[in-house]
PDB file of C-alpha atoms in Angstrom:
ATOM      1  CA  MET A   1     103.211 106.286 130.949  1.00 39.00           C
ATOM      2  CA  GLY A   2     104.262 108.969 133.182  1.00 43.00           C
ATOM      3  CA  VAL A   3     102.562 112.116 133.766  1.00 47.00           C
ATOM      4  CA  GLY A   4      99.499 113.067 131.653  1.00 50.00           C
ATOM      5  CA  GLY A   5      99.683 109.755 129.866  1.00 53.00           C
ATOM      6  CA  LEU A   6      96.993 107.777 128.417  1.00 51.00           C
ATOM      7  CA  GLU A   7      95.934 105.400 131.389  1.00 55.00           C
ATOM      8  CA  PRO A   8      94.690 101.922 130.754  1.00 52.00           C
ATOM      9  CA  GLN A   9      90.808 101.622 131.415  1.00 52.00           C
ATOM     10  CA  GLU A  10      88.593  98.523 132.336  1.00 55.00           C
ATOM     11  CA  PHE A  11      87.131  97.174 128.760  1.00 47.00           C
ATOM     12  CA  GLY A  12      83.558  96.650 128.903  1.00 50.00           C
ATOM     13  CA  LYS A  13      82.246  99.672 130.735  1.00 52.00           C
ATOM     14  CA  GLY A  14      80.612 102.539 128.512  1.00 55.00           C
ATOM     15  CA  SER A  15      80.348 103.120 124.853  1.00 59.00           C
ATOM     16  CA  TYR A  16      82.964 103.996 122.240  1.00 58.00           C
ATOM     17  CA  ALA A  17      80.752 106.569 120.545  1.00 59.00           C
ATOM     18  CA  GLU A  18      79.666 108.083 123.899  1.00 64.00           C
ATOM     19  CA  GLN A  19      83.057 108.345 125.059  1.00 63.00           C
ATOM     20  CA  CYS A  20      84.025 110.020 121.520  1.00 66.00           C
ATOM     21  CA  THR A  21      81.341 112.564 120.941  1.00 63.00           C
ATOM     22  CA  THR A  22      78.192 113.723 122.651  1.00 66.00           C
ATOM     23  CA  ASN A  23      76.508 114.227 119.452  1.00 71.00           C
ATOM     24  CA  GLU A  24      73.852 112.071 118.801  1.00 71.00           C
ATOM     25  CA  GLU A  25      74.137 112.181 114.873  1.00 72.00           C
ATOM     26  CA  ASP A  26      77.927 111.545 114.932  1.00 74.00           C
ATOM     27  CA  ARG A  27      77.917 107.962 117.114  1.00 75.00           C
ATOM     28  CA  GLU A  28      76.563 105.808 114.138  1.00 77.00           C
ATOM     29  CA  GLU A  29      79.568 107.052 112.041  1.00 79.00           C
ATOM     30  CA  ILE A  30      82.082 106.782 114.897  1.00 76.00           C
ATOM     31  CA  LEU A  31      80.935 103.288 115.636  1.00 77.00           C
ATOM     32  CA  GLU A  32      81.268 102.558 111.820  1.00 78.00           C
ATOM     33  CA  ALA A  33      85.088 103.808 112.214  1.00 77.00           C
ATOM     34  CA  ALA A  34      85.565 101.944 114.977  1.00 76.00           C
ATOM     35  CA  LEU A  35      84.344  98.511 113.086  1.00 76.00           C
ATOM     36  CA  ARG A  36      86.722  99.370 110.308  1.00 74.00           C
ATOM     37  CA  ILE A  37      89.553  99.648 112.427  1.00 73.00           C
ATOM     38  CA  VAL A  38      88.781  96.329 113.929  1.00 73.00           C
ATOM     39  CA  ASP A  39      88.233  94.868 110.772  1.00 72.00           C
ATOM     40  CA  ALA A  40      91.497  96.257 109.037  1.00 71.00           C
ATOM     41  CA  ARG A  41      93.835  96.168 111.922  1.00 70.00           C
ATOM     42  CA  GLY A  42      92.227  93.077 113.918  1.00 68.00           C
ATOM     43  CA  TRP A  43      93.108  89.446 113.817  1.00 68.00           C
ATOM     44  CA  LEU A  44      89.887  87.912 112.693  1.00 66.00           C
ATOM     45  CA  ALA A  45      87.394  89.376 115.721  1.00 63.00           C
ATOM     46  CA  THR A  46      90.203  90.064 117.789  1.00 68.00           C
ATOM     47  CA  LEU A  47      92.791  92.896 118.328  1.00 70.00           C
ATOM     48  CA  VAL A  48      96.053  91.954 119.631  1.00 74.00           C
ATOM     49  CA  PRO A  49      98.130  95.336 121.195  1.00 73.00           C
ATOM     50  CA  VAL A  50     101.418  96.169 119.770  1.00 76.00           C
ATOM     51  CA  LEU A  51     101.166  93.140 117.083  1.00 78.00           C
ATOM     52  CA  ASP A  52      98.270  94.726 115.300  1.00 78.00           C
ATOM     53  CA  MET A  53     100.414  98.065 114.403  1.00 81.00           C
ATOM     54  CA  ALA A  54     102.718  95.944 112.006  1.00 86.00           C
ATOM     55  CA  ASN A  55     102.208  95.994 108.460  1.00 88.00           C
ATOM     56  CA  HIS A  56     102.316  93.038 106.109  1.00 91.00           C
ATOM     57  CA  ALA A  57     105.175  91.844 103.946  1.00 91.00           C
ATOM     58  CA  ASN A  58     106.668  88.500 102.470  1.00 91.00           C
ATOM     59  CA  GLY A  59     110.011  87.900 101.055  1.00 88.00           C
ATOM     60  CA  TYR A  60     112.762  89.820 102.738  1.00 86.00           C
ATOM     61  CA  MET A  61     110.427  92.264 104.297  1.00 89.00           C
ATOM     62  CA  HIS A  62     108.799  89.589 106.350  1.00 92.00           C
ATOM     63  CA  ASN A  63     110.936  89.979 109.372  1.00 93.00           C
ATOM     64  CA  MET A  64     108.705  89.056 112.534  1.00 92.00           C
ATOM     65  CA  GLU A  65     106.451  86.383 113.286  1.00 90.00           C
ATOM     66  CA  GLN A  66     104.640  85.051 116.159  1.00 84.00           C
ATOM     67  CA  ALA A  67     106.148  81.684 117.944  1.00 83.00           C
ATOM     68  CA  ASN A  68     103.294  79.913 118.912  1.00 81.00           C
ATOM     69  CA  ASP A  69      99.439  79.171 117.644  1.00 77.00           C
ATOM     70  CA  SER A  70      96.474  81.088 118.995  1.00 72.00           C
ATOM     71  CA  ARG A  71      94.566  77.686 119.305  1.00 75.00           C
ATOM     72  CA  THR A  72      97.083  76.504 121.961  1.00 78.00           C
ATOM     73  CA  HIS A  73      98.600  79.579 123.729  1.00 73.00           C
ATOM     74  CA  SER A  74      96.638  82.549 125.161  1.00 73.00           C
ATOM     75  CA  ASP A  75      99.522  84.824 125.198  1.00 78.00           C
ATOM     76  CA  ILE A  76     101.585  85.418 121.697  1.00 79.00           C
ATOM     77  CA  GLU A  77     104.979  85.486 121.362  1.00 85.00           C
ATOM     78  CA  VAL A  78     106.865  87.307 118.405  1.00 88.00           C
ATOM     79  CA  VAL A  79     110.085  86.509 117.292  1.00 91.00           C
ATOM     80  CA  THR A  80     112.379  87.909 114.566  1.00 93.00           C
ATOM     81  CA  LEU A  81     113.314  85.791 111.656  1.00 93.00           C
ATOM     82  CA  ARG A  82     116.464  87.466 110.680  1.00 93.00           C
ATOM     83  CA  ASP A  83     118.839  89.940 111.851  1.00 94.00           C
ATOM     84  CA  VAL A  84     117.298  93.338 112.145  1.00 92.00           C
ATOM     85  CA  LYS A  85     118.888  96.627 111.814  1.00 92.00           C
ATOM     86  CA  ALA A  86     118.195  99.853 114.089  1.00 93.00           C
ATOM     87  CA  GLY A  87     115.455 101.725 112.576  1.00 91.00           C
ATOM     88  CA  GLU A  88     113.954  98.677 109.916  1.00 91.00           C
ATOM     89  CA  GLU A  89     110.597  98.620 110.149  1.00 92.00           C
ATOM     90  CA  MET A  90     108.774  95.168 111.343  1.00 91.00           C
ATOM     91  CA  SER A  91     106.559  93.189 109.316  1.00 92.00           C
ATOM     92  CA  LEU A  92     104.730  90.060 109.502  1.00 90.00           C
ATOM     93  CA  SER A  93     102.726  88.237 106.833  1.00 91.00           C
ATOM     94  CA  TYR A  94      99.177  88.269 106.450  1.00 89.00           C
ATOM     95  CA  ASN A  95      98.970  84.693 104.755  1.00 91.00           C
ATOM     96  CA  GLU A  96     102.131  83.008 105.802  1.00 90.00           C
ATOM     97  CA  CYS A  97     101.781  83.712 109.458  1.00 85.00           C
ATOM     98  CA  ASN A  98     103.046  80.865 111.910  1.00 82.00           C
ATOM     99  CA  ASP A  99      98.864  80.504 112.786  1.00 81.00           C
ATOM    100  CA  TYR A 100      96.207  78.092 111.978  1.00 81.00           C
ATOM    101  CA  THR A 101      94.662  81.062 110.319  1.00 80.00           C
ATOM    102  CA  CYS A 102      97.249  81.239 107.677  1.00 84.00           C
ATOM    103  CA  TYR A 103      97.680  77.536 107.176  1.00 86.00           C
ATOM    104  CA  GLY A 104      97.300  76.702 103.435  1.00 89.00           C
ATOM    105  CA  ILE A 105      96.294  80.095 101.813  1.00 92.00           C
ATOM    106  CA  ALA A 106      99.859  81.678 100.750  1.00 92.00           C
ATOM    107  CA  HIS A 107      98.835  80.979  97.298  1.00 93.00           C
ATOM    108  CA  THR A 108      95.493  81.530  97.481  1.00 93.00           C
ATOM    109  CA  TYR A 109      94.959  84.839  99.361  1.00 93.00           C
ATOM    110  CA  THR A 110      97.082  86.823  97.306  1.00 95.00           C
ATOM    111  CA  THR A 111      97.584  90.546  96.236  1.00 95.00           C
ATOM    112  CA  PRO A 112      94.525  91.347  94.761  1.00 94.00           C
ATOM    113  CA  PHE A 113      92.498  89.694  97.763  1.00 93.00           C
ATOM    114  CA  LEU A 114      94.945  91.627 100.098  1.00 92.00           C
ATOM    115  CA  PHE A 115      93.980  94.638  98.423  1.00 91.00           C
ATOM    116  CA  ALA A 116      90.134  93.822  98.896  1.00 89.00           C
ATOM    117  CA  ASP A 117      90.460  93.298 102.372  1.00 85.00           C
ATOM    118  CA  TYR A 118      92.792  95.909 103.516  1.00 85.00           C
ATOM    119  CA  GLY A 119      93.065  98.545 100.936  1.00 87.00           C
ATOM    120  CA  PHE A 120      97.128  98.252 100.131  1.00 90.00           C
ATOM    121  CA  ILE A 121      99.032  96.966  97.441  1.00 92.00           C
ATOM    122  CA  GLU A 122     102.065  94.526  98.604  1.00 92.00           C
ATOM    123  CA  ARG A 123     105.238  96.153  98.474  1.00 87.00           C
ATOM    124  CA  MET A 124     107.776  94.910  95.396  1.00 82.00           C
ATOM    125  CA  SER A 125     110.601  95.387  98.430  1.00 80.00           C
ATOM    126  CA  GLY A 126     108.909  92.003  99.669  1.00 84.00           C
ATOM    127  CA  THR A 127     106.756  90.187  97.358  1.00 91.00           C
ATOM    128  CA  GLN A 128     103.644  90.405  95.073  1.00 94.00           C
ATOM    129  CA  ARG A 129     101.754  87.187  94.165  1.00 95.00           C
ATOM    130  CA  TRP A 130      99.262  87.592  91.085  1.00 96.00           C
ATOM    131  CA  PRO A 131      96.764  84.881  90.229  1.00 95.00           C
ATOM    132  CA  PHE A 132      95.193  84.949  86.582  1.00 94.00           C
ATOM    133  CA  ALA A 133      92.133  82.718  85.976  1.00 91.00           C
ATOM    134  CA  THR A 134      92.750  81.412  82.532  1.00 89.00           C
ATOM    135  CA  SER A 135      89.542  79.274  82.387  1.00 84.00           C
ATOM    136  CA  GLU A 136      86.168  79.626  83.699  1.00 79.00           C
ATOM    137  CA  ASP A 137      86.337  76.532  85.715  1.00 76.00           C
ATOM    138  CA  GLY A 138      89.667  77.936  87.400  1.00 70.00           C
ATOM    139  CA  GLU A 139      91.644  74.536  86.787  1.00 77.00           C
ATOM    140  CA  ASP A 140      94.031  76.390  84.361  1.00 80.00           C
ATOM    141  CA  ALA A 141      94.668  79.300  86.732  1.00 90.00           C
ATOM    142  CA  LEU A 142      98.354  80.729  86.586  1.00 94.00           C
ATOM    143  CA  LEU A 143     100.148  82.409  89.529  1.00 95.00           C
ATOM    144  CA  ILE A 144     103.481  84.605  89.581  1.00 94.00           C
ATOM    145  CA  GLU A 145     105.329  86.195  92.246  1.00 93.00           C
ATOM    146  CA  LEU A 146     107.040  89.458  91.595  1.00 92.00           C
ATOM    147  CA  SER A 147     109.709  90.970  93.845  1.00 89.00           C
ATOM    148  CA  LEU A 148     112.644  93.286  93.600  1.00 84.00           C
ATOM    149  CA  ALA A 149     115.524  91.743  91.846  1.00 72.00           C
ATOM    150  CA  SER A 150     117.789  90.294  94.480  1.00 61.00           C
ATOM    151  CA  ASP A 151     120.837  89.984  92.303  1.00 49.00           C
ATOM    152  CA  GLN A 152     121.875  93.714  92.424  1.00 47.00           C
ATOM    153  CA  GLU A 153     125.253  93.515  90.522  1.00 46.00           C
ATOM    154  CA  ALA A 154     123.656  91.590  87.395  1.00 49.00           C
ATOM    155  CA  CYS A 155     120.234  93.846  87.576  1.00 59.00           C
ATOM    156  CA  GLY A 156     121.715  97.100  88.534  1.00 53.00           C
ATOM    157  CA  SER A 157     119.093  96.851  91.354  1.00 47.00           C
ATOM    158  CA  SER A 158     118.563  99.035  94.510  1.00 50.00           C
ATOM    159  CA  ASP A 159     115.924  99.318  97.054  1.00 52.00           C
ATOM    160  CA  SER A 160     113.721 101.317  95.027  1.00 53.00           C
ATOM    161  CA  GLU A 161     110.258 100.465  93.922  1.00 53.00           C
ATOM    162  CA  ASP A 162     111.198 101.367  90.314  1.00 61.00           C
ATOM    163  CA  SER A 163     113.999  98.900  90.202  1.00 72.00           C
ATOM    164  CA  PRO A 164     114.329  95.706  88.085  1.00 83.00           C
ATOM    165  CA  LEU A 165     111.783  93.186  89.063  1.00 86.00           C
ATOM    166  CA  HIS A 166     112.240  89.109  89.513  1.00 88.00           C
ATOM    167  CA  LEU A 167     109.377  86.788  88.302  1.00 90.00           C
ATOM    168  CA  LYS A 168     108.962  83.457  89.607  1.00 90.00           C
ATOM    169  CA  TRP A 169     106.466  81.081  88.199  1.00 92.00           C
ATOM    170  CA  LEU A 170     104.454  79.660  90.851  1.00 93.00           C
ATOM    171  CA  THR A 171     102.464  77.485  88.625  1.00 92.00           C
ATOM    172  CA  ASP A 172     103.179  75.523  85.376  1.00 90.00           C
ATOM    173  CA  ASN A 173     104.694  77.930  82.784  1.00 88.00           C
ATOM    174  CA  PRO A 174     101.648  78.882  80.453  1.00 91.00           C
ATOM    175  CA  ASP A 175     100.861  77.294  77.063  1.00 91.00           C
ATOM    176  CA  ASP A 176      99.693  79.248  74.200  1.00 91.00           C
ATOM    177  CA  GLU A 177      96.377  79.660  75.001  1.00 92.00           C
ATOM    178  CA  GLN A 178      96.964  80.834  78.234  1.00 92.00           C
ATOM    179  CA  ILE A 179      99.569  83.492  76.830  1.00 92.00           C
ATOM    180  CA  GLU A 180      96.959  84.755  74.407  1.00 93.00           C
ATOM    181  CA  TRP A 181      94.412  84.895  77.345  1.00 93.00           C
ATOM    182  CA  LEU A 182      96.887  87.163  79.019  1.00 93.00           C
ATOM    183  CA  GLN A 183      97.748  89.345  75.923  1.00 93.00           C
ATOM    184  CA  VAL A 184      93.859  89.934  75.782  1.00 93.00           C
ATOM    185  CA  GLN A 185      93.566  90.897  79.556  1.00 94.00           C
ATOM    186  CA  LEU A 186      96.823  93.171  79.212  1.00 95.00           C
ATOM    187  CA  GLY A 187      94.909  94.940  76.156  1.00 95.00           C
ATOM    188  CA  ARG A 188      91.745  95.118  78.429  1.00 94.00           C
ATOM    189  CA  LEU A 189      93.598  96.656  81.191  1.00 94.00           C
ATOM    190  CA  LYS A 190      95.321  99.207  79.336  1.00 95.00           C
ATOM    191  CA  GLY A 191      92.001 100.111  77.267  1.00 95.00           C
ATOM    192  CA  VAL A 192      90.361 101.082  80.500  1.00 94.00           C
ATOM    193  CA  GLU A 193      93.398 103.169  82.107  1.00 95.00           C
ATOM    194  CA  GLU A 194      91.945 106.519  80.747  1.00 95.00           C
ATOM    195  CA  TRP A 195      88.182 105.499  82.534  1.00 94.00           C
ATOM    196  CA  VAL A 196      90.454 104.418  85.877  1.00 94.00           C
ATOM    197  CA  ASN A 197      92.205 108.076  85.954  1.00 95.00           C
ATOM    198  CA  TYR A 198      88.663 109.626  85.592  1.00 94.00           C
ATOM    199  CA  THR A 199      86.950 107.618  88.095  1.00 93.00           C
ATOM    200  CA  ALA A 200      89.736 108.170  90.905  1.00 93.00           C
ATOM    201  CA  ALA A 201      89.943 111.643  90.235  1.00 94.00           C
ATOM    202  CA  ARG A 202      86.433 111.860  91.071  1.00 93.00           C
ATOM    203  CA  LEU A 203      86.735 110.215  94.758  1.00 90.00           C
ATOM    204  CA  GLU A 204      86.855 112.469  97.808  1.00 88.00           C
ATOM    205  CA  GLU A 205      89.787 110.981  99.312  1.00 88.00           C
ATOM    206  CA  GLU A 206      93.199 111.578  97.661  1.00 91.00           C
ATOM    207  CA  ASP A 207      94.579 108.394  99.341  1.00 91.00           C
ATOM    208  CA  GLU A 208      91.753 106.356  98.294  1.00 90.00           C
ATOM    209  CA  ALA A 209      92.439 107.773  94.785  1.00 93.00           C
ATOM    210  CA  GLN A 210      95.907 106.869  94.870  1.00 94.00           C
ATOM    211  CA  VAL A 211      95.697 103.278  95.933  1.00 93.00           C
ATOM    212  CA  VAL A 212      93.375 102.784  93.077  1.00 94.00           C
ATOM    213  CA  LEU A 213      95.725 104.175  90.611  1.00 95.00           C
ATOM    214  CA  GLU A 214      98.244 102.031  92.254  1.00 95.00           C
ATOM    215  CA  PHE A 215      96.420  98.738  92.189  1.00 94.00           C
ATOM    216  CA  HIS A 216      95.708  99.540  88.200  1.00 95.00           C
ATOM    217  CA  ARG A 217      99.590  99.997  87.292  1.00 94.00           C
ATOM    218  CA  SER A 218     100.469  97.132  89.524  1.00 94.00           C
ATOM    219  CA  TYR A 219      98.242  94.748  87.592  1.00 95.00           C
ATOM    220  CA  VAL A 220      99.244  96.181  84.432  1.00 95.00           C
ATOM    221  CA  THR A 221     102.652  95.376  85.437  1.00 93.00           C
ATOM    222  CA  ALA A 222     102.311  92.082  86.741  1.00 94.00           C
ATOM    223  CA  ILE A 223     100.557  90.881  83.304  1.00 94.00           C
ATOM    224  CA  GLU A 224     103.242  92.936  81.322  1.00 93.00           C
ATOM    225  CA  MET A 225     105.892  90.865  83.030  1.00 91.00           C
ATOM    226  CA  ALA A 226     104.043  87.448  82.615  1.00 92.00           C
ATOM    227  CA  VAL A 227     103.405  88.212  78.803  1.00 91.00           C
ATOM    228  CA  GLY A 228     106.912  89.566  78.316  1.00 88.00           C
ATOM    229  CA  TRP A 229     108.527  86.418  79.601  1.00 86.00           C
ATOM    230  CA  ALA A 230     105.868  84.291  77.763  1.00 80.00           C
ATOM    231  CA  ASP A 231     106.211  85.973  74.303  1.00 75.00           C
ATOM    232  CA  GLY A 232     110.095  86.118  74.382  1.00 74.00           C
ATOM    233  CA  THR A 233     110.267  89.937  74.292  1.00 70.00           C
ATOM    234  CA  PRO A 234     110.498  90.602  78.249  1.00 67.00           C
ATOM    235  CA  PRO A 235     110.101  94.395  79.358  1.00 73.00           C
ATOM    236  CA  GLU A 236     113.244  96.360  80.674  1.00 72.00           C
ATOM    237  CA  LYS A 237     112.167  96.095  83.963  1.00 73.00           C
ATOM    238  CA  LEU A 238     112.149  92.190  83.803  1.00 75.00           C
ATOM    239  CA  CYS A 239     115.526  91.183  84.791  1.00 75.00           C
ATOM    240  CA  SER A 240     115.478  87.646  85.974  1.00 67.00           C
ATOM    241  CA  VAL A 241     113.045  84.827  85.814  1.00 70.00           C
ATOM    242  CA  ASN A 242     112.798  81.781  88.253  1.00 70.00           C
ATOM    243  CA  GLN A 243     110.985  78.937  86.296  1.00 59.00           C
TER     244      GLN A 243
END
């Protein structure tokens, strides 16, 4: 790494906390921070150098992927999925990856669960998937996918997060009872907006407050798009639907 660079060190020697502080009172907090790093950036209980630096995205933004399965290969190879422009961010998928850890979870490990585990909202420039459990047994669940509209000429779209949206039903279209359920939930979410804003303002970390507000806005948008399509009054932001 050149003069003054960070030299590789042998794993398993010494303590993370001891190397980062000499204050005994700070060690527990530092170890908790280290655990959060592994939990947030790691691959199950493993950290994979460089690969762990890539953020998550699906859709067009998903432009890189591992080429082999971790059960059968000790080394992980990474390939691009399409031509990548200079300066473009490299993104992989946390729920559509080419590994046994991702098999079968593309439509179950969705936007709300990614938010709960990692603390971010999927970007519309990729895709968001929102599940709606319209019955207690979960058998009548709905699932939609939202993304920026790809037909830019027809939709007046751009790469902005404020661009028109494309909605895709990943389950059967909702029936009348499910539409009513969506309308009730939309009213409930809008009804707690003031409380959400108040609660977020009391958080110590501004970044945490912003992501809480973003999650609430995104949830409202998702249900607005679904309800708008279902009752025949699509919001202006909803450009196209694939049923």
